[in-house]
Coordinates of C-alpha atoms in Angstrom, one line a residue:
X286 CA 16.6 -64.7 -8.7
X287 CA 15.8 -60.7 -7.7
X288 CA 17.0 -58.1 -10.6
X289 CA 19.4 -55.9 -9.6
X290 CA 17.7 -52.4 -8.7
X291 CA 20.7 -50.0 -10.1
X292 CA 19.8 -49.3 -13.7
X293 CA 21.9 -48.5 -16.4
X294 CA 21.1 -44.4 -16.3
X295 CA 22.3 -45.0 -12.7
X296 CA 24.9 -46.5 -13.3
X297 CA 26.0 -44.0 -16.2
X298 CA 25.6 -41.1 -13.3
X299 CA 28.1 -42.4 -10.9
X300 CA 30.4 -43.3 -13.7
X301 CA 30.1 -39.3 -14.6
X302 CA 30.5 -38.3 -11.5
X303 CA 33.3 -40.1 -10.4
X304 CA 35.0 -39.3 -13.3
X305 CA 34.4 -35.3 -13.0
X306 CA 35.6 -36.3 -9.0
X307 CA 38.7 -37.2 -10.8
X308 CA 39.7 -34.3 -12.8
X309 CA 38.7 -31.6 -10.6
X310 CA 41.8 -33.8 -7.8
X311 CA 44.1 -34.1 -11.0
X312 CA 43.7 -30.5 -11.5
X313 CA 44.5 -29.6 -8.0
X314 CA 47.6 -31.7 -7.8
X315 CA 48.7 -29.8 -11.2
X316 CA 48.2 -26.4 -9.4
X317 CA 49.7 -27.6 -6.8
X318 CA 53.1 -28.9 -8.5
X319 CA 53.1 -25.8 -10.7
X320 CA 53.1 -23.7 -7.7
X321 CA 49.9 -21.2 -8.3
X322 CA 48.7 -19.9 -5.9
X323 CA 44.6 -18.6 -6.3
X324 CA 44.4 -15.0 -5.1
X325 CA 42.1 -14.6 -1.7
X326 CA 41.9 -11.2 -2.4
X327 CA 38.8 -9.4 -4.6
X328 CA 39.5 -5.3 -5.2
X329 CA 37.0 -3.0 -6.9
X330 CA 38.3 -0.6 -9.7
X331 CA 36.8 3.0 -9.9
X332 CA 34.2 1.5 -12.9
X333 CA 33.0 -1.1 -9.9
X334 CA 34.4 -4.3 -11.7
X335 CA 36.2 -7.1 -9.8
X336 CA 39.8 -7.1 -10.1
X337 CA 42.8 -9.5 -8.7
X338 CA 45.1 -5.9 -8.6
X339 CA 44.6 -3.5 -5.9
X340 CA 43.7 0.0 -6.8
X341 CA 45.8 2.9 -7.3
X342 CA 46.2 5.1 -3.9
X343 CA 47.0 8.3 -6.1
X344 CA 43.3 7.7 -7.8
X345 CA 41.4 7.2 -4.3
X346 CA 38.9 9.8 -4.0
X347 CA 38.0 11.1 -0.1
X348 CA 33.8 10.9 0.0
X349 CA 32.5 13.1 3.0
X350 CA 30.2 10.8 5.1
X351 CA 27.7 13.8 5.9
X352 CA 27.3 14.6 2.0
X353 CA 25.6 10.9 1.6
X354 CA 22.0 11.1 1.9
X355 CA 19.9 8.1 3.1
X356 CA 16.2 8.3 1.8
X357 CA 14.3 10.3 0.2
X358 CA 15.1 13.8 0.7
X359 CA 11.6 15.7 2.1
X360 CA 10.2 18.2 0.4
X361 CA 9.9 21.9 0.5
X362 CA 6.8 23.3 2.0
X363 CA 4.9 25.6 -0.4
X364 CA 3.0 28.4 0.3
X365 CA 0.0 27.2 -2.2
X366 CA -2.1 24.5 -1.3
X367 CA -2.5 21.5 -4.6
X368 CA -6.1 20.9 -4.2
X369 CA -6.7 17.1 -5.9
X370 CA -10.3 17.4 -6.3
X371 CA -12.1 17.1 -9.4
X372 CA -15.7 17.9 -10.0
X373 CA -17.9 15.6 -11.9
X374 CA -22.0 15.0 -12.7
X375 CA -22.9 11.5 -11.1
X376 CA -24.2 9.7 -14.4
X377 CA -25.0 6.1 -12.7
X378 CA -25.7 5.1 -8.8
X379 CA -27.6 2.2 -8.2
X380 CA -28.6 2.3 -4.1
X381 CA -29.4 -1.3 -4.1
X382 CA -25.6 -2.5 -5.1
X383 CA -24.0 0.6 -3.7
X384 CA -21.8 1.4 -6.7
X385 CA -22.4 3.7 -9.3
X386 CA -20.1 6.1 -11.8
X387 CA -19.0 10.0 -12.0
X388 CA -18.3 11.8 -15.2
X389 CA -15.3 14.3 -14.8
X390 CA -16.4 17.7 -15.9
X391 CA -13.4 18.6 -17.6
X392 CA -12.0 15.2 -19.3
X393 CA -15.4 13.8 -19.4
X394 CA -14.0 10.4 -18.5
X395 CA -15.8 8.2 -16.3
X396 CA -14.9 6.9 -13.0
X397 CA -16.1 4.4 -10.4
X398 CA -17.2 5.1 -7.4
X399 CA -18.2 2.5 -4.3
X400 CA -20.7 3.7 -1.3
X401 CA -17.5 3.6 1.0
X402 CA -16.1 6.2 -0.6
X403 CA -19.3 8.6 -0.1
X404 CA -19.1 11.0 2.3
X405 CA -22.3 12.3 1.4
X406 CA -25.6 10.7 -0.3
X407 CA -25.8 11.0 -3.6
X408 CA -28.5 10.6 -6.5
X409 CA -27.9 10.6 -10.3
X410 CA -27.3 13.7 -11.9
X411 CA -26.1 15.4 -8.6
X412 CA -22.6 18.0 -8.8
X413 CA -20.1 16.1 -7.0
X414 CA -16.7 16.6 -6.3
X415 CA -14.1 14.0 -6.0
X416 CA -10.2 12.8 -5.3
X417 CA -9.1 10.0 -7.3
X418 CA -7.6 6.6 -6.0
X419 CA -6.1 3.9 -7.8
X420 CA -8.5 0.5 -7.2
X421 CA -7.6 -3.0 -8.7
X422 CA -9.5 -1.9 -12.0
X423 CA -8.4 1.6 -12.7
X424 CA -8.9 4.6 -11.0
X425 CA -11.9 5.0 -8.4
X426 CA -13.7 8.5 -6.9
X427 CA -13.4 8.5 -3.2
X428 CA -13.9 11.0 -0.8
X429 CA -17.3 12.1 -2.9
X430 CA -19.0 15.1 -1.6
X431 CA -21.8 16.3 -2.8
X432 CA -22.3 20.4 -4.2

């Protein structure tokens, strides 16, 4: 004789479910013979909650469609050019690998630098200067030109 294959959690589930299938139609039929109705309509107050009451006409405030700016807004042209180069004393470049390191002048923190972001060759101790580019790691020298 073959075992049923409905276990007893199985069993427990439908019980549960049918049961919640019941309530939720008792429910109904009480709304129903009370006579509320659910509101199918959703306003906005002024503070941008969701209320079942519409919103006061007298507090409506008239937004001119032009005023509303979409994106960023560009910026001014200035007369002064930012110049984002730094200068720096190449401490490390190994040819072979094709990566090496700058020390800023000025912060005297050091920065990475990769052989695709030469313009010019460059040998240890050489003046360089540099614009800074976020890599994976930290910051990397790019654009390295040589003095």
């Amino acid at each position: 004789m073959a075992k049923s294959q409905q276990t007893y959690n199985k069993t427990e589930k439908e019980k549960k479910r049918l049961k919640k299938r019941e309530e939720k139609k008792k429910k109904k039929e009480e709304r129903k013979a009370s006579g509320e109705t659910a509101s199918e309509f959703a306003y906005v107050d002024e503070y941008g909650n969701l209320t079942d009451t519409p919103p006061d006409p007298s507090r409506k405030i008239e937004v001119d469609a032009e005023s509303i700016e979409i994106g960023i807004p560009k910026k001014e042209d200035s007369d002064e050019e930012v110049d984002f180069s730094k200068e720096g004393k190449v401490s490390f470049f190994d040819h072979s690998k094709g990566f090496g390191f700058i020390l800023d002048s000025k912060t005297q923190e050091k920065y990475f630098v990769h052989v695709s972001g030469l313009i010019d060759e460059i040998d240890e101790n050489d003046k360089v200067t540099f614009e800074l580019e976020r890599g994976q790691k930290g910051m990397n020298a790019v654009r390295v030109k040589k003095l």
